[in-house]
Structure formats: structure tokens, C-alpha cells
Short mmCIF file of C-alpha atoms and ligand atoms in Angstrom, two decimals:
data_model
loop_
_atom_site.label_atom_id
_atom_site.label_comp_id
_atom_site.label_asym_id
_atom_site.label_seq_id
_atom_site.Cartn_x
_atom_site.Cartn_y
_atom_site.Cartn_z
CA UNK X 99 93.87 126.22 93.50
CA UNK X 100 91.38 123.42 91.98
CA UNK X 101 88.54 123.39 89.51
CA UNK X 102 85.32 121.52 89.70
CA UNK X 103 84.21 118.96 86.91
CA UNK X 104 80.94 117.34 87.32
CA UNK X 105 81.70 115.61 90.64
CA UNK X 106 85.16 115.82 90.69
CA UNK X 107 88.11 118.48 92.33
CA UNK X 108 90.61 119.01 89.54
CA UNK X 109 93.96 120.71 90.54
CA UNK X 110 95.48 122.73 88.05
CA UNK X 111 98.08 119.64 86.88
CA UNK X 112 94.64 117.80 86.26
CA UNK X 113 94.88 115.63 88.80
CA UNK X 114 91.70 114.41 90.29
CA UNK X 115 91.72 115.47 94.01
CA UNK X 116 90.87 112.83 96.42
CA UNK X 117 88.24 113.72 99.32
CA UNK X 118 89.45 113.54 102.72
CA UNK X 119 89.97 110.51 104.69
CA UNK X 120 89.39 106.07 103.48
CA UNK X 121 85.70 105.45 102.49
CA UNK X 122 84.39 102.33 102.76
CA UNK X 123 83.27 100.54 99.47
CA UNK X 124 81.65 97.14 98.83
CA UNK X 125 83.33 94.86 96.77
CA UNK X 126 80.76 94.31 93.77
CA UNK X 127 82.93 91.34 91.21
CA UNK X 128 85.48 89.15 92.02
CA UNK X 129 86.87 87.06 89.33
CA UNK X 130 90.05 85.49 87.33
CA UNK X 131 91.68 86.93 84.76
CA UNK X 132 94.45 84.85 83.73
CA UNK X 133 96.93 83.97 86.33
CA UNK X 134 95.84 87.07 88.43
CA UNK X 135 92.31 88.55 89.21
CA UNK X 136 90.40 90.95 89.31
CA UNK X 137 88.31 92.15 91.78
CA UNK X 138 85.19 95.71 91.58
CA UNK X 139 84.29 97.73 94.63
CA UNK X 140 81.55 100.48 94.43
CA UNK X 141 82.99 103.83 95.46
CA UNK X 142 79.64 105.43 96.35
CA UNK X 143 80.88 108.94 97.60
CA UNK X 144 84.30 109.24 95.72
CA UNK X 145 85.18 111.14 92.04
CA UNK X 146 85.68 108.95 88.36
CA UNK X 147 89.38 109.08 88.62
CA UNK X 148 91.89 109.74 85.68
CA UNK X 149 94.32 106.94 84.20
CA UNK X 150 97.20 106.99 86.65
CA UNK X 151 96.02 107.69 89.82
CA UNK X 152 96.32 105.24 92.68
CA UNK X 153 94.53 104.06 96.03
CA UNK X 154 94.93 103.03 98.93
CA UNK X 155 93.16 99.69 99.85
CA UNK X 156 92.62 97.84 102.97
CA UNK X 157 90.20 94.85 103.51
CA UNK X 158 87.77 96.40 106.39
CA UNK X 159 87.94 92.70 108.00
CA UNK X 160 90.75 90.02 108.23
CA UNK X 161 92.98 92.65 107.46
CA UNK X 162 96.30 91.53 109.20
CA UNK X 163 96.29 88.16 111.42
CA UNK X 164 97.59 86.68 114.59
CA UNK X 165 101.21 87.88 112.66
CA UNK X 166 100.34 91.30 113.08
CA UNK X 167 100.38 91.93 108.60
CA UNK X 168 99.34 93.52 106.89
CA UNK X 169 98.12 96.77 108.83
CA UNK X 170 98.84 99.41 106.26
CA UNK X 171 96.80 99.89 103.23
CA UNK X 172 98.38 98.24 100.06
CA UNK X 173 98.88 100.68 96.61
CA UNK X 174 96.73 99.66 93.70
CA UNK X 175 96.24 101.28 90.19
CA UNK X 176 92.78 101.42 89.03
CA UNK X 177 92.28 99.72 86.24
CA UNK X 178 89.09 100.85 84.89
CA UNK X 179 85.98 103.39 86.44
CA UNK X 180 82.82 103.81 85.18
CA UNK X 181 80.04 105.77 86.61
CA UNK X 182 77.15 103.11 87.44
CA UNK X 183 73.41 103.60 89.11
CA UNK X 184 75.17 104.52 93.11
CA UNK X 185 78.63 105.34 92.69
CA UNK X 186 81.65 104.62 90.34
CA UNK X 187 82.57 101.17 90.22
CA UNK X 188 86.63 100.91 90.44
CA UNK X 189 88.08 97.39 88.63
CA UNK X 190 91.86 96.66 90.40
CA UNK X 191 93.91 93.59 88.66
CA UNK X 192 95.64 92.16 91.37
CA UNK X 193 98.83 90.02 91.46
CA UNK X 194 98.97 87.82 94.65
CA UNK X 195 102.86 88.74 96.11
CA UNK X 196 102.18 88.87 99.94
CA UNK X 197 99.50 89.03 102.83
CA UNK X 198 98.21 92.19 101.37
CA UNK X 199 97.65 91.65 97.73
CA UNK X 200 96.26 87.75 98.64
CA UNK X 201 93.86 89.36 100.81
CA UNK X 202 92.41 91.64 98.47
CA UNK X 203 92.39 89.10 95.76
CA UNK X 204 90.56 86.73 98.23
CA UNK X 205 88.09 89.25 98.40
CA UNK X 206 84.42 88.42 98.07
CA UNK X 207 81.28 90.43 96.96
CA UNK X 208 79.49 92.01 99.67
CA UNK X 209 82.67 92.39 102.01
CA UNK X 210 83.61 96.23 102.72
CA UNK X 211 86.94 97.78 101.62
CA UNK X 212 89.03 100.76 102.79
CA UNK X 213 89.60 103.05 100.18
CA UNK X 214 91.23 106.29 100.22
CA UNK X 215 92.19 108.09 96.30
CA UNK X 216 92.39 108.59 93.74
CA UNK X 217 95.80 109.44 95.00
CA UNK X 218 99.18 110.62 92.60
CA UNK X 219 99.78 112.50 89.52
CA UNK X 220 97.70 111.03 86.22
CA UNK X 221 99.00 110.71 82.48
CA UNK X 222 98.90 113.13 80.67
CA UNK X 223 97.46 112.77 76.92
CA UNK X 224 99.78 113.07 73.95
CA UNK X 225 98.89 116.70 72.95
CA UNK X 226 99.98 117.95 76.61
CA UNK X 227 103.01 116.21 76.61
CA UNK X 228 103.46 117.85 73.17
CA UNK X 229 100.81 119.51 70.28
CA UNK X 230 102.59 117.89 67.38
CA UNK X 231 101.64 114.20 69.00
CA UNK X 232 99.20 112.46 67.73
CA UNK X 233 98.73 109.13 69.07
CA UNK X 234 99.96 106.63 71.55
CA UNK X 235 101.98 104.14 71.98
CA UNK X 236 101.13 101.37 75.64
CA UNK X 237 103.90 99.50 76.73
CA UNK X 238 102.45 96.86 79.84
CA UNK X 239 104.33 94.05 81.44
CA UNK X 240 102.89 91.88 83.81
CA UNK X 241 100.44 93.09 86.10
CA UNK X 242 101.72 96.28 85.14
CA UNK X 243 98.79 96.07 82.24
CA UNK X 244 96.28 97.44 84.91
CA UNK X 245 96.79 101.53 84.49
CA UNK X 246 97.04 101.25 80.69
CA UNK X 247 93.68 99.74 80.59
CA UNK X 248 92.48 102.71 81.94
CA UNK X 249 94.55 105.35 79.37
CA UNK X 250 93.54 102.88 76.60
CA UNK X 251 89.63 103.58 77.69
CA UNK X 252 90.61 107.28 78.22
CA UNK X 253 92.24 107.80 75.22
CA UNK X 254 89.62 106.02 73.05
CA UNK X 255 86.95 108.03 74.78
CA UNK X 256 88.88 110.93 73.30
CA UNK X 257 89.54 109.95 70.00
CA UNK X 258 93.46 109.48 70.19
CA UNK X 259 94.71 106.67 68.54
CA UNK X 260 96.51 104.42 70.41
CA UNK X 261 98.78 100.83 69.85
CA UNK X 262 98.73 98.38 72.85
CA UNK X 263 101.75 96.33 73.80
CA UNK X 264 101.70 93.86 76.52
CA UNK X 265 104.19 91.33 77.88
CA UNK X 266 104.49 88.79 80.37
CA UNK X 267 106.98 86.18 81.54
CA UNK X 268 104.59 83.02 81.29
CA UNK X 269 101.33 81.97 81.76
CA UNK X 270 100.99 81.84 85.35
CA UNK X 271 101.87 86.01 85.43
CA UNK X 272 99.53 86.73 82.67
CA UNK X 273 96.12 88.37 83.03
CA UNK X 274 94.05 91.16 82.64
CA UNK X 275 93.62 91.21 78.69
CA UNK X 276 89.90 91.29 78.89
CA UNK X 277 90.02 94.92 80.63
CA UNK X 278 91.03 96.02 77.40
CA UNK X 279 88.24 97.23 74.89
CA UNK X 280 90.66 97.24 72.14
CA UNK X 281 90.48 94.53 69.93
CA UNK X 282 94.12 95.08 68.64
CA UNK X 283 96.43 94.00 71.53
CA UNK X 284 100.40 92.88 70.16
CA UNK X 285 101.19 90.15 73.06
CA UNK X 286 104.96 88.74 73.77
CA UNK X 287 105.77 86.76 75.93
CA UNK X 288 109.27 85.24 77.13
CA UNK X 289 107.75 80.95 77.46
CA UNK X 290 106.17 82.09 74.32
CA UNK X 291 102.63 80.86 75.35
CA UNK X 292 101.22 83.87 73.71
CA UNK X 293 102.31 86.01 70.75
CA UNK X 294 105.80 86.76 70.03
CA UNK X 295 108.53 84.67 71.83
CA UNK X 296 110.56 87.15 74.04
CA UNK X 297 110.32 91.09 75.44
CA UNK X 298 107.57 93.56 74.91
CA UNK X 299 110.30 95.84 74.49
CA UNK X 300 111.43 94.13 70.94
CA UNK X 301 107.88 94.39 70.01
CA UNK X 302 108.60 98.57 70.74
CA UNK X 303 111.92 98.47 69.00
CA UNK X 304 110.09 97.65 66.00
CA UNK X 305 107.29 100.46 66.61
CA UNK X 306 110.22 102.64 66.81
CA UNK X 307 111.70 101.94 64.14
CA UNK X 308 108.64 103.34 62.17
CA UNK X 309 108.65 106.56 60.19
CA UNK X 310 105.90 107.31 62.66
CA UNK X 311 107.43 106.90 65.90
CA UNK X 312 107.93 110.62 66.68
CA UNK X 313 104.20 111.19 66.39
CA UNK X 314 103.55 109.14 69.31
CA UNK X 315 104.43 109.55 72.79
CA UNK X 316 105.05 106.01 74.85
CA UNK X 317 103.24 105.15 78.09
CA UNK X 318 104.43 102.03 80.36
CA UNK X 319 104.28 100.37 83.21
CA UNK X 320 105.74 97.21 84.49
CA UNK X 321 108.72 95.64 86.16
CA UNK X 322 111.97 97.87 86.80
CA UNK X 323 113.81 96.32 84.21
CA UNK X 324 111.37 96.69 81.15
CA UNK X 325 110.35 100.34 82.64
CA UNK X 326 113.94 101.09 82.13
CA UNK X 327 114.42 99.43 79.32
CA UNK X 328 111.58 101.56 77.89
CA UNK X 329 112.77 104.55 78.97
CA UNK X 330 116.35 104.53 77.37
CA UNK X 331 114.90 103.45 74.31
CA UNK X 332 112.63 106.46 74.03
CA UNK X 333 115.28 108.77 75.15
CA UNK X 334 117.79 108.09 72.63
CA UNK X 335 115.47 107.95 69.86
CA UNK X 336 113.86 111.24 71.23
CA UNK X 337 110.53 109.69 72.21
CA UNK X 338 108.46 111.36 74.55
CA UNK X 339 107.54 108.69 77.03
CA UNK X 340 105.19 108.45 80.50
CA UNK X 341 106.26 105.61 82.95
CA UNK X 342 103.58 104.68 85.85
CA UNK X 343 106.52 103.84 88.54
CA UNK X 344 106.42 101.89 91.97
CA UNK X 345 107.99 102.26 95.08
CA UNK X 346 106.82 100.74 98.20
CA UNK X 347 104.31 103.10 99.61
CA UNK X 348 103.11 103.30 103.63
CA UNK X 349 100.70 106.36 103.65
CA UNK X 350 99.83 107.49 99.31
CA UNK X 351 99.43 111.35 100.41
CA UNK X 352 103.01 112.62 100.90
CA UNK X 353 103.25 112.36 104.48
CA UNK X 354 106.22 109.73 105.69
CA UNK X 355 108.43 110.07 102.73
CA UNK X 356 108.92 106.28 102.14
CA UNK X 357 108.29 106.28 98.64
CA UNK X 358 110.99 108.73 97.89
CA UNK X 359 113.11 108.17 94.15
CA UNK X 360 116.15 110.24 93.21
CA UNK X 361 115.14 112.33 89.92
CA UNK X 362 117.63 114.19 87.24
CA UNK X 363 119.30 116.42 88.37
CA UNK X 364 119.61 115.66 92.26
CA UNK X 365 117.27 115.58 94.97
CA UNK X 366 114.35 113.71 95.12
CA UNK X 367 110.33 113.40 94.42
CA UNK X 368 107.92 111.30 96.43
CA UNK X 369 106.52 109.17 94.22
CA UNK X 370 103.13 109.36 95.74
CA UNK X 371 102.23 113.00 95.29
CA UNK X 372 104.84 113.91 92.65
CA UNK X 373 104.04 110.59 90.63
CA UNK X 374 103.61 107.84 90.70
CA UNK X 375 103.40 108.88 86.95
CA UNK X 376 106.72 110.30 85.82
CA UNK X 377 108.54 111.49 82.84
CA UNK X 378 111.45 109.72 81.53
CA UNK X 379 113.31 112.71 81.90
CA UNK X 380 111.96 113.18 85.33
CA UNK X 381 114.41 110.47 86.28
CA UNK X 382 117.96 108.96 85.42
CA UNK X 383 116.58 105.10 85.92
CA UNK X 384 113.30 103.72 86.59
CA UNK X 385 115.56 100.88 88.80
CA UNK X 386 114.11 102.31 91.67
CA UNK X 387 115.14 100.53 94.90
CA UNK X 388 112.34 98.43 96.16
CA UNK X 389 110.01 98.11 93.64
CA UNK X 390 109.10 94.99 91.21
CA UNK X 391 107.71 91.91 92.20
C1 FAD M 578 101.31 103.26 92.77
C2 FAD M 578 101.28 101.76 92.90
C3 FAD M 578 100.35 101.03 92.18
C4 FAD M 578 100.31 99.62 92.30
N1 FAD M 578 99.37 98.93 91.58
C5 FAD M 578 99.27 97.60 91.71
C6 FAD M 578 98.26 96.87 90.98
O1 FAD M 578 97.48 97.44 90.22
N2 FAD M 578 98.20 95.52 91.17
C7 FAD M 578 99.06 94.85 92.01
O2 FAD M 578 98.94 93.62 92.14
N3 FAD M 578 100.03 95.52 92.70
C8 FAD M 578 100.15 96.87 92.58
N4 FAD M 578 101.12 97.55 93.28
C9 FAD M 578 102.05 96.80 94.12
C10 FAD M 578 101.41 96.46 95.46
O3 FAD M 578 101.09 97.64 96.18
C11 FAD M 578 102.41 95.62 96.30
O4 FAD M 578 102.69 94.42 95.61
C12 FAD M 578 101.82 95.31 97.65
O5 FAD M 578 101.90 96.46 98.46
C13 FAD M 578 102.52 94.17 98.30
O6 FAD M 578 101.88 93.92 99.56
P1 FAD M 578 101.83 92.44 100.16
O7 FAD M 578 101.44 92.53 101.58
O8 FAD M 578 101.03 91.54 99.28
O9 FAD M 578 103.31 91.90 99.99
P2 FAD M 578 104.61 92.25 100.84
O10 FAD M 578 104.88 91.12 101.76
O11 FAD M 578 104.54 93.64 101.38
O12 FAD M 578 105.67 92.23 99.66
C14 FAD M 578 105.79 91.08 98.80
C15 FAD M 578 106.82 91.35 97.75
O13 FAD M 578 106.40 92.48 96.94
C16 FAD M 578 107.40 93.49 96.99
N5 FAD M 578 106.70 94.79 97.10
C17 FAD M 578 106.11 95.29 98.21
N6 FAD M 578 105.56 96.50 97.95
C18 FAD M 578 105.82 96.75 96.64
C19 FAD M 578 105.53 97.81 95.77
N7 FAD M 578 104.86 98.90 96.15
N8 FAD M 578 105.93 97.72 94.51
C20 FAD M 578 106.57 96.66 94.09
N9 FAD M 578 106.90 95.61 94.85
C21 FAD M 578 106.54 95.66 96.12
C22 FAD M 578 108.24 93.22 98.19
O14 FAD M 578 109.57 93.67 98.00
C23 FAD M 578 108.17 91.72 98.31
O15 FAD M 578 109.13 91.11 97.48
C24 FAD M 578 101.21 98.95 93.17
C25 FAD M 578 102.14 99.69 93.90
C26 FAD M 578 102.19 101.07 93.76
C27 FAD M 578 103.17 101.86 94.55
S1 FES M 579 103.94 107.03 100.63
FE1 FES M 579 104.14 108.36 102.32
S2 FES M 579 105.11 110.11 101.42
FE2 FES M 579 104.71 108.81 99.73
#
């Protein structure tokens, strides 16, 4: 059923396939970025995983208080991985919400962190979505920016051209620029403190409106409400599009189907295993209950 590739399992979907059970990492950078931060741990036993996937993180101490929170492991994107002298050192971009993501931003180097992943289904480049595409089009809002940092890298690496488009409400949820390599980033943002004054989606419409736009497939990720605003937009103009989706997620592997989303067609997919990467016509909304912060 799965491949090997240098040090990784590969299933036949591509996805990277996780080893067995949480390793324990040391947290190598912890730093701001904006309004939220960003914080490394060195994975010294786990694979480079692909754009995408997800883990599972836990602080190994002061994990939960007197309150009894937060005792499950907290989802988390990676945001970049690159192979250093030891291991493969995984960059997260954190948004502080609740116990869990404060914790982990709180972080400090030299404490140990639970991590189990990479977990979930990866994106898939332009030319297997479809052979006629030829670049890429990013769509990021918020801290929703963190998996696209990754594809941008990825897709660079591989010589697919790509356009970045992030947004963000104001100032204080804004980060994570400089885990983009890219010098070309198009920024909106709705106080206007940075680039155009409004949605990243109007800064799509206009990309879509291009005699290009059917050369490109679109990849997002972000709140509900831009995610689905992204997706209708591709669908009616015939866009091929990728959305990174969240659900609230207790175990990452498939087991206690709490992440589960309605797709097209009836039924449903658990986001963790089947996704969280998705097609847009995987689903009839990305207003999945739940989700957004
Ligand atoms: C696949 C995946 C990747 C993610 N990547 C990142 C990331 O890169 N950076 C980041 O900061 N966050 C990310 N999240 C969201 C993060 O897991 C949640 O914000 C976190 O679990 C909240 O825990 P908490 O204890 O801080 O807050 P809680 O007290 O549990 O919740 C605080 C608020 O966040 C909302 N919330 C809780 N869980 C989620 C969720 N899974 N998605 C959306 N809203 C939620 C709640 O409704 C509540 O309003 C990701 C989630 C998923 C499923
Ligand atoms: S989070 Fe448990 S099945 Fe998906």
C-alpha cells in the first residue's frame, strides 16, 4: 500500500504517512510574527512532511491546569520543514484563541512537545489536479497563511509558478509574512493597515478576471466565510480550487469521528484522514459547523 522516499512512507494519494504514536520534540525558536507567533520544534525521528498535512501538538508540561484544559492535543498546520543537522525542524504560526493555542505560543526553547503527524491528506500540485495547469494561485486569510507558506516553498522548489494573496482583518490578526520566501506577496486588509483596503477575495476577483485564470488552480485557507467565498468564486468561473478546511479535531487519525463535514452528494468525510485538504467540489460549503476563530 505505501512507497518509501528517502525517509519518508508515501501512500499511494501521496500523503506522507505518519509513524506510530506522539514523539517528543524540543522546541528550537520562539518568536513574533506580527500579531501572532511563531514557534520551531526539532522532530528528530519523524518524515519532511508535504504542504497540507497537520499535527497534533501538546506541550509535554503545563499542559492543562488546576481547570482540567486543555488535555487533548491541539491541530496545527505546519508551516514550513526543512531537513537540519538532527531532525527536520517544523515552524507552526500560532494564533492565541484558548488554553491550548496560548500554551503553545508561550512556548520556550528547550521545553519538550508532543507531536504526533504529519497527519491528513496534502495538496496536490496543479498538474495533478489537472495537466493543462500551469501555475498557482494562494489565497490566505488570517492565520490561515501558515499551510500556504509551505505550498509556496513546495511549489517554488518545483518550479511552478505561483501568485500569493493574503488577507487579514487588522493589525492585531496579522502575521506570518516573513515565512514566505516570495518576495511578491498582494496584501488586503479590511482596517486597511496594509495593502488594499478590504477582502483578499476582491484581490482574487481581479486574478480571475484574467485571460489567465483557467491556467491556474486556487489554493486557500482561512476563515469559513472567505474559504467559501473562495470556493463559489472558483466554481462558477470553473476554477479548479484546493481549500485547507478546519473542524474541531479530538484525536487527527480517524478514530472518534468529531471532525466529521457533510460533502456533495450526501454522507460525510472526516476531515482528519479524508482532508483536512479538500476539493471545492468535495463539498457544498466550506461553512463547516465549528470551525473559524
Ligand atoms: C487541521 C487544522 C489545522 C490548524 N492549524 C492551525 C494553525 O496553523 N495555527 C493556529 O493558530 N490554529 C490552527 N488550527 C486551529 C487550532 O487547532 C484551534 O484554534 C485550537 O484547537 C483551539 O484550542 P484552544 O484550547 O486554544 O481554544 P479552545 O478553547 O478550544 O477554543 C477557542 C475558540 O477557538 C474555536 N476553535 C476550537 N477548535 C477549533 C478548530 N479546530 N478550528 C477552528 N476554531 C476552533 C472555538 O470554537 C473557540 O471559539 C488548526 C485546526 C485544524 C483542524
Ligand atoms: S479527529 Fe478524530 S476522527 Fe477526525
Amino acid at each position: 500500500m505505501s512507497r518509501t522516499a528517502g525517509d519518508q512512507r508515501v501512500a499511494v494519494d501521496g500523503r506522507v504517512l505518519a509513524p506510530m504514536g506522539r514523539r517528543r520534540c524540543q522546541i528550537v525558536a520562539n518568536r513574533e510574527s506580527g500579531g501572532y507567533r511563531v514557534f520551531s520544534a526539532l522532530d528528530r525521528d519523524g518524515p519532511t512532511p508535504r504542504a497540507g498535512q497537520f499535527y497534533m501538538l501538546a506541550a509535554a508540561e503545563r499542559w492543562g491546569g488546576e481547570d482540567g484544559r486543555p488535555y487533548l492535543p491541539r491541530a496545527f498546520s505546519v508551516a514550513l520543514a526543512e531537513p537540519v543537522e538532527g531532525g527536520v525542524r517544523l515552524d507552526f504560526l500560532v494564533e492565541g484563541v484558548g488554553p491550548g493555542t496560548e500554551r503553545l505560543a508561550a512556548l520556550e526553547p528547550g521545553e519538550a512537545l508532543w507531536a504526533m503527524g504529519p497527519l491528513g491528506r496534502p495538496f496536490a500540485h496543479p498538474r495533478e489536479l489537472d495537466p493543462e495547469l500551469a501555475g498557482a494561485i494562494l489565497v490566505g486569510g488570517g492565520v490561515g497563511s501558515a499551510p500556504l507558506a509551505i505550498l509556496r516553498a513546495e511549489l517554488s522548489a518545483a518550479g511552478i509558478p505561483a501568485r500569493t494573496l493574503l488577507g487579514f482583518r487588522d493589525i492585531a490578526h496579522s502575521g506570518g509574512l516573513d515565512l514566505f520566501t516570495c518576495s511578491e506577496l498582494r496584501l488586503a486588509s479590511e482596517d486597511g493597515h496594509a495593502g488594499h483596503r478590504g477582502l483578499v477575495t476582491d484581490l482574487l476577483a481581479v486574478l480571475l478576471q484574467g485571460d489567465d485564470a483557467r491556467s491556474a488552480a486556487v489554493y486557500a485557507c482561512g476563515p469559513p466565510a472567505m474559504l467559501e467565498a473562495v470556493r463559489s468564486m472558483c466554481a462558477s468561473r470553473e476554477v479548479p480550487t484546493q481549500l485547507a478546511l478546519e473542524t474541531p479535531m479530538a484525536c487527527g487519525f480517524g478514530a472518534c469521528f468529531g471532525c466529521a463535514v457533510p460533502i456533495a452528494g450526501g454522507g460525510y468525510m472526516r476531515l482528519c484522514v479524508d482532508g483536512p485538504v479538500v476539493t471545492g467540489e468535495e463539498i457544498l460549503t466550506a461553512l463547516v459547523e465549528g470551525s473559524g476563530h
